[in-house]
Short mmCIF file of C-alpha atoms in Angstrom, two decimals:
data_model
loop_
_atom_site.label_atom_id
_atom_site.label_comp_id
_atom_site.label_asym_id
_atom_site.label_seq_id
_atom_site.Cartn_x
_atom_site.Cartn_y
_atom_site.Cartn_z
CA UNK A 1 -0.46 -0.65 -33.89
CA UNK A 2 -0.94 1.26 -30.62
CA UNK A 3 1.75 3.73 -29.65
CA UNK A 4 3.65 2.83 -26.47
CA UNK A 5 3.38 5.62 -23.90
CA UNK A 6 5.66 6.37 -20.97
CA UNK A 7 2.83 5.20 -18.65
CA UNK A 8 2.87 1.82 -20.43
CA UNK A 9 6.59 1.55 -19.75
CA UNK A 10 6.11 2.48 -16.10
CA UNK A 11 3.46 -0.20 -15.70
CA UNK A 12 5.74 -2.77 -17.35
CA UNK A 13 8.64 -1.88 -15.05
CA UNK A 14 6.41 -1.91 -11.95
CA UNK A 15 4.90 -5.27 -12.93
CA UNK A 16 8.39 -6.78 -13.18
CA UNK A 17 9.33 -5.34 -9.78
CA UNK A 18 6.12 -6.52 -8.11
CA UNK A 19 6.47 -10.03 -9.57
CA UNK A 20 10.09 -10.11 -8.33
CA UNK A 21 11.38 -10.67 -11.87
CA UNK A 22 13.52 -7.66 -10.97
CA UNK A 23 14.37 -7.79 -7.28
CA UNK A 24 15.67 -4.97 -5.04
CA UNK A 25 19.23 -4.14 -6.08
CA UNK A 26 18.94 -5.76 -9.52
CA UNK A 27 20.36 -3.93 -12.53
CA UNK A 28 17.62 -3.42 -15.12
CA UNK A 29 18.13 -3.16 -18.91
CA UNK A 30 19.41 0.16 -20.20
CA UNK A 31 17.23 2.67 -22.03
CA UNK A 32 18.28 1.53 -25.50
CA UNK A 33 17.48 -2.12 -24.74
CA UNK A 34 14.11 -1.25 -23.21
CA UNK A 35 13.24 0.95 -26.19
CA UNK A 36 14.04 -1.88 -28.62
CA UNK A 37 12.15 -4.45 -26.54
CA UNK A 38 9.04 -2.32 -26.08
CA UNK A 39 9.08 -0.77 -29.54
CA UNK A 40 9.23 2.88 -28.59
CA UNK A 41 11.53 5.89 -28.63
CA UNK A 42 14.39 6.09 -26.17
CA UNK A 43 13.09 9.49 -25.03
CA UNK A 44 9.85 7.81 -23.94
CA UNK A 45 11.79 5.29 -21.86
CA UNK A 46 13.87 8.10 -20.38
CA UNK A 47 10.78 9.96 -19.17
CA UNK A 48 9.26 6.81 -17.67
CA UNK A 49 12.42 5.90 -15.76
CA UNK A 50 13.07 9.46 -14.67
CA UNK A 51 9.66 9.68 -12.97
CA UNK A 52 10.08 6.27 -11.31
CA UNK A 53 13.46 7.43 -10.00
CA UNK A 54 11.89 10.60 -8.62
CA UNK A 55 9.34 8.41 -6.84
CA UNK A 56 12.16 6.40 -5.26
CA UNK A 57 11.28 3.10 -6.95
CA UNK A 58 14.51 2.85 -8.96
CA UNK A 59 18.00 4.34 -8.57
CA UNK A 60 19.72 5.83 -11.62
CA UNK A 61 23.45 6.51 -11.83
CA UNK A 62 25.20 7.87 -14.89
CA UNK A 63 27.91 5.19 -15.00
CA UNK A 64 26.36 2.61 -12.72
CA UNK A 65 23.17 1.97 -14.66
CA UNK A 66 19.66 1.75 -13.25
CA UNK A 67 18.78 -0.55 -10.36
CA UNK A 68 15.66 -1.41 -8.42
CA UNK A 69 15.80 0.50 -5.15
CA UNK A 70 16.81 -1.61 -2.16
CA UNK A 71 13.78 -0.21 -0.34
CA UNK A 72 11.47 0.78 -3.22
CA UNK A 73 9.32 3.05 -1.11
CA UNK A 74 9.62 6.79 -1.00
CA UNK A 75 10.56 8.07 2.46
CA UNK A 76 7.38 9.51 3.88
CA UNK A 77 6.84 12.07 6.60
CA UNK A 78 4.45 9.57 8.17
CA UNK A 79 5.49 5.94 7.84
CA UNK A 80 2.80 3.35 7.17
CA UNK A 81 2.66 1.33 10.40
CA UNK A 82 2.28 -2.42 10.72
CA UNK A 83 -0.41 -2.73 13.36
CA UNK A 84 0.93 -6.08 14.59
CA UNK A 85 4.25 -4.45 15.44
CA UNK A 86 2.52 -1.53 17.17
CA UNK A 87 0.79 -3.95 19.50
CA UNK A 88 3.72 -6.30 20.07
CA UNK A 89 6.06 -3.37 20.78
CA UNK A 90 3.83 -2.62 23.77
CA UNK A 91 4.38 -6.15 25.05
CA UNK A 92 0.89 -7.31 24.11
CA UNK A 93 -0.40 -10.27 22.10
CA UNK A 94 -1.58 -9.49 18.57
CA UNK A 95 -4.41 -11.17 16.70
CA UNK A 96 -6.84 -10.18 13.98
CA UNK A 97 -10.26 -11.24 12.76
CA UNK A 98 -11.73 -10.73 9.29
CA UNK A 99 -15.35 -9.65 9.63
CA UNK A 100 -16.20 -9.45 5.92
CA UNK A 101 -14.52 -9.98 2.57
CA UNK A 102 -15.92 -9.39 -0.92
CA UNK A 103 -14.77 -8.47 -4.41
CA UNK A 104 -15.81 -4.96 -5.44
CA UNK A 105 -14.97 -2.40 -8.12
CA UNK A 106 -13.77 1.16 -7.55
CA UNK A 107 -13.34 3.51 -10.52
CA UNK A 108 -13.80 0.47 -12.81
CA UNK A 109 -10.88 -1.35 -11.13
CA UNK A 110 -11.39 -4.83 -9.66
CA UNK A 111 -10.59 -4.87 -5.98
CA UNK A 112 -11.16 -6.51 -2.64
CA UNK A 113 -13.11 -4.90 0.21
CA UNK A 114 -12.21 -6.28 3.62
CA UNK A 115 -13.25 -5.37 7.16
CA UNK A 116 -10.78 -6.44 9.85
CA UNK A 117 -10.59 -6.12 13.61
CA UNK A 118 -7.05 -5.86 14.98
CA UNK A 119 -6.82 -6.98 18.61
CA UNK A 120 -4.44 -6.38 21.50
CA UNK A 121 -4.64 -9.12 24.14
CA UNK A 122 -7.93 -10.19 22.51
CA UNK A 123 -9.42 -6.70 22.97
CA UNK A 124 -10.34 -4.69 19.82
CA UNK A 125 -7.53 -2.22 19.11
CA UNK A 126 -8.48 -0.93 15.66
CA UNK A 127 -11.24 -1.48 13.12
CA UNK A 128 -10.01 -1.48 9.52
CA UNK A 129 -12.20 -0.94 6.44
CA UNK A 130 -10.06 -1.38 3.35
CA UNK A 131 -10.35 -1.50 -0.42
CA UNK A 132 -7.29 -2.79 -2.28
CA UNK A 133 -6.68 -2.98 -6.03
CA UNK A 134 -6.34 -6.53 -7.34
CA UNK A 135 -4.74 -5.03 -10.44
CA UNK A 136 -1.81 -3.83 -8.32
CA UNK A 137 -1.89 -6.33 -5.46
CA UNK A 138 -2.59 -9.40 -7.59
CA UNK A 139 -0.79 -11.61 -5.06
CA UNK A 140 -3.78 -11.26 -2.75
CA UNK A 141 -5.75 -13.59 -5.02
CA UNK A 142 -3.64 -16.52 -3.80
CA UNK A 143 -3.14 -15.32 -0.22
CA UNK A 144 -4.80 -16.99 2.73
CA UNK A 145 -6.08 -13.88 4.49
CA UNK A 146 -6.18 -15.74 7.80
CA UNK A 147 -2.39 -16.10 7.89
CA UNK A 148 -1.35 -12.43 7.58
CA UNK A 149 -3.22 -9.15 7.71
CA UNK A 150 -3.58 -7.20 4.47
CA UNK A 151 -1.99 -4.23 6.23
CA UNK A 152 1.21 -6.18 6.87
CA UNK A 153 1.24 -7.93 3.48
CA UNK A 154 0.92 -4.65 1.56
CA UNK A 155 3.71 -2.94 3.52
CA UNK A 156 6.01 -5.91 2.85
CA UNK A 157 5.16 -6.56 -0.80
CA UNK A 158 3.84 -3.51 -2.65
CA UNK A 159 6.04 -0.44 -3.27
CA UNK A 160 4.33 2.93 -3.20
CA UNK A 161 5.33 6.28 -4.65
CA UNK A 162 2.90 8.67 -2.98
CA UNK A 163 -0.15 8.86 -0.77
CA UNK A 164 -2.47 10.96 1.36
CA UNK A 165 -3.41 10.67 5.02
CA UNK A 166 -5.90 12.54 7.19
CA UNK A 167 -6.94 12.43 10.84
CA UNK A 168 -10.30 13.34 12.33
CA UNK A 169 -12.77 12.55 15.09
CA UNK A 170 -16.09 10.95 14.19
CA UNK A 171 -19.05 9.59 16.08
CA UNK A 172 -18.97 5.81 16.32
CA UNK A 173 -21.30 3.81 14.08
CA UNK A 174 -23.52 1.14 15.60
CA UNK A 175 -21.05 -1.52 14.46
CA UNK A 176 -18.13 0.38 16.03
CA UNK A 177 -20.02 0.96 19.30
CA UNK A 178 -20.61 -2.77 19.63
CA UNK A 179 -17.05 -3.61 18.60
CA UNK A 180 -15.39 -1.24 21.08
CA UNK A 181 -18.16 -1.61 23.71
CA UNK A 182 -18.74 2.14 24.00
CA UNK A 183 -21.74 4.46 24.22
CA UNK A 184 -23.16 6.57 21.42
CA UNK A 185 -21.67 9.73 22.98
CA UNK A 186 -18.10 8.61 22.29
CA UNK A 187 -16.04 9.88 19.36
CA UNK A 188 -13.42 7.75 17.63
CA UNK A 189 -10.04 8.69 16.20
CA UNK A 190 -10.25 8.09 12.44
CA UNK A 191 -7.32 7.71 10.06
CA UNK A 192 -8.08 7.81 6.33
CA UNK A 193 -5.26 6.87 3.97
CA UNK A 194 -4.79 6.36 0.22
CA UNK A 195 -1.56 5.13 -1.38
CA UNK A 196 -0.51 5.08 -5.02
CA UNK A 197 2.07 3.73 -7.46
CA UNK A 198 2.50 6.68 -9.82
CA UNK A 199 -1.15 7.37 -10.82
CA UNK A 200 -2.59 3.96 -9.84
CA UNK A 201 -4.47 3.65 -6.54
CA UNK A 202 -3.08 0.76 -4.49
CA UNK A 203 -5.36 0.87 -1.47
CA UNK A 204 -7.87 3.04 0.33
CA UNK A 205 -8.32 2.42 4.05
CA UNK A 206 -10.28 3.81 6.99
CA UNK A 207 -8.97 2.93 10.44
CA UNK A 208 -11.02 3.68 13.55
CA UNK A 209 -9.55 3.63 17.05
CA UNK A 210 -11.39 3.70 20.41
CA UNK A 211 -11.55 6.80 22.65
CA UNK A 212 -8.21 7.69 24.23
CA UNK A 213 -6.06 6.22 21.46
CA UNK A 214 -2.92 8.23 20.62
CA UNK A 215 -0.74 8.23 17.51
CA UNK A 216 2.86 9.35 17.88
CA UNK A 217 5.33 10.04 15.09
CA UNK A 218 8.81 11.54 14.83
CA UNK A 219 9.39 14.77 12.90
#
């Protein structure tokens, strides 16, 4: 019989949260109950829950029990934006077009690779190249990708615990030059981002923006 690790318990808890078996604000079973159910030591459960609490996914109170966080996303220094809202907040019409979609594997994990153009008043606003884990975001298998962008669906449905983000300028590829209708001398603003649930990669995305685009955040 395989020994249950604290990572196994974390995955079990996260699966229940993602499937909405345990919804935001719900009280989850105590450590003793989880240890009996999963067949492991209470100390193992304690470590698993302690790390999830540190990531902001659950809230633990000594006399109030453990609950799923109301907003199970750790407060980040840079919030993950919903591109639709960015565009609509400027008073413009949002639309998006999926250019390609295929199942791929990254680090032996089944995923979905999607290229999307986000448009403002029918003009290309951002070009998104994304890989997303179907192990974590299993709901995408049933989602009609023409009804909602993956960017917006992930922000609304998948909690994250950590991530990385970088900004740089890069020369436009031939595809990007045609998309943004620019010359080969133009550089694009590039945003690369990875997000995780504990140690599991949720999504990896590259966003390219046309010359002159600005990103503003609040410190």
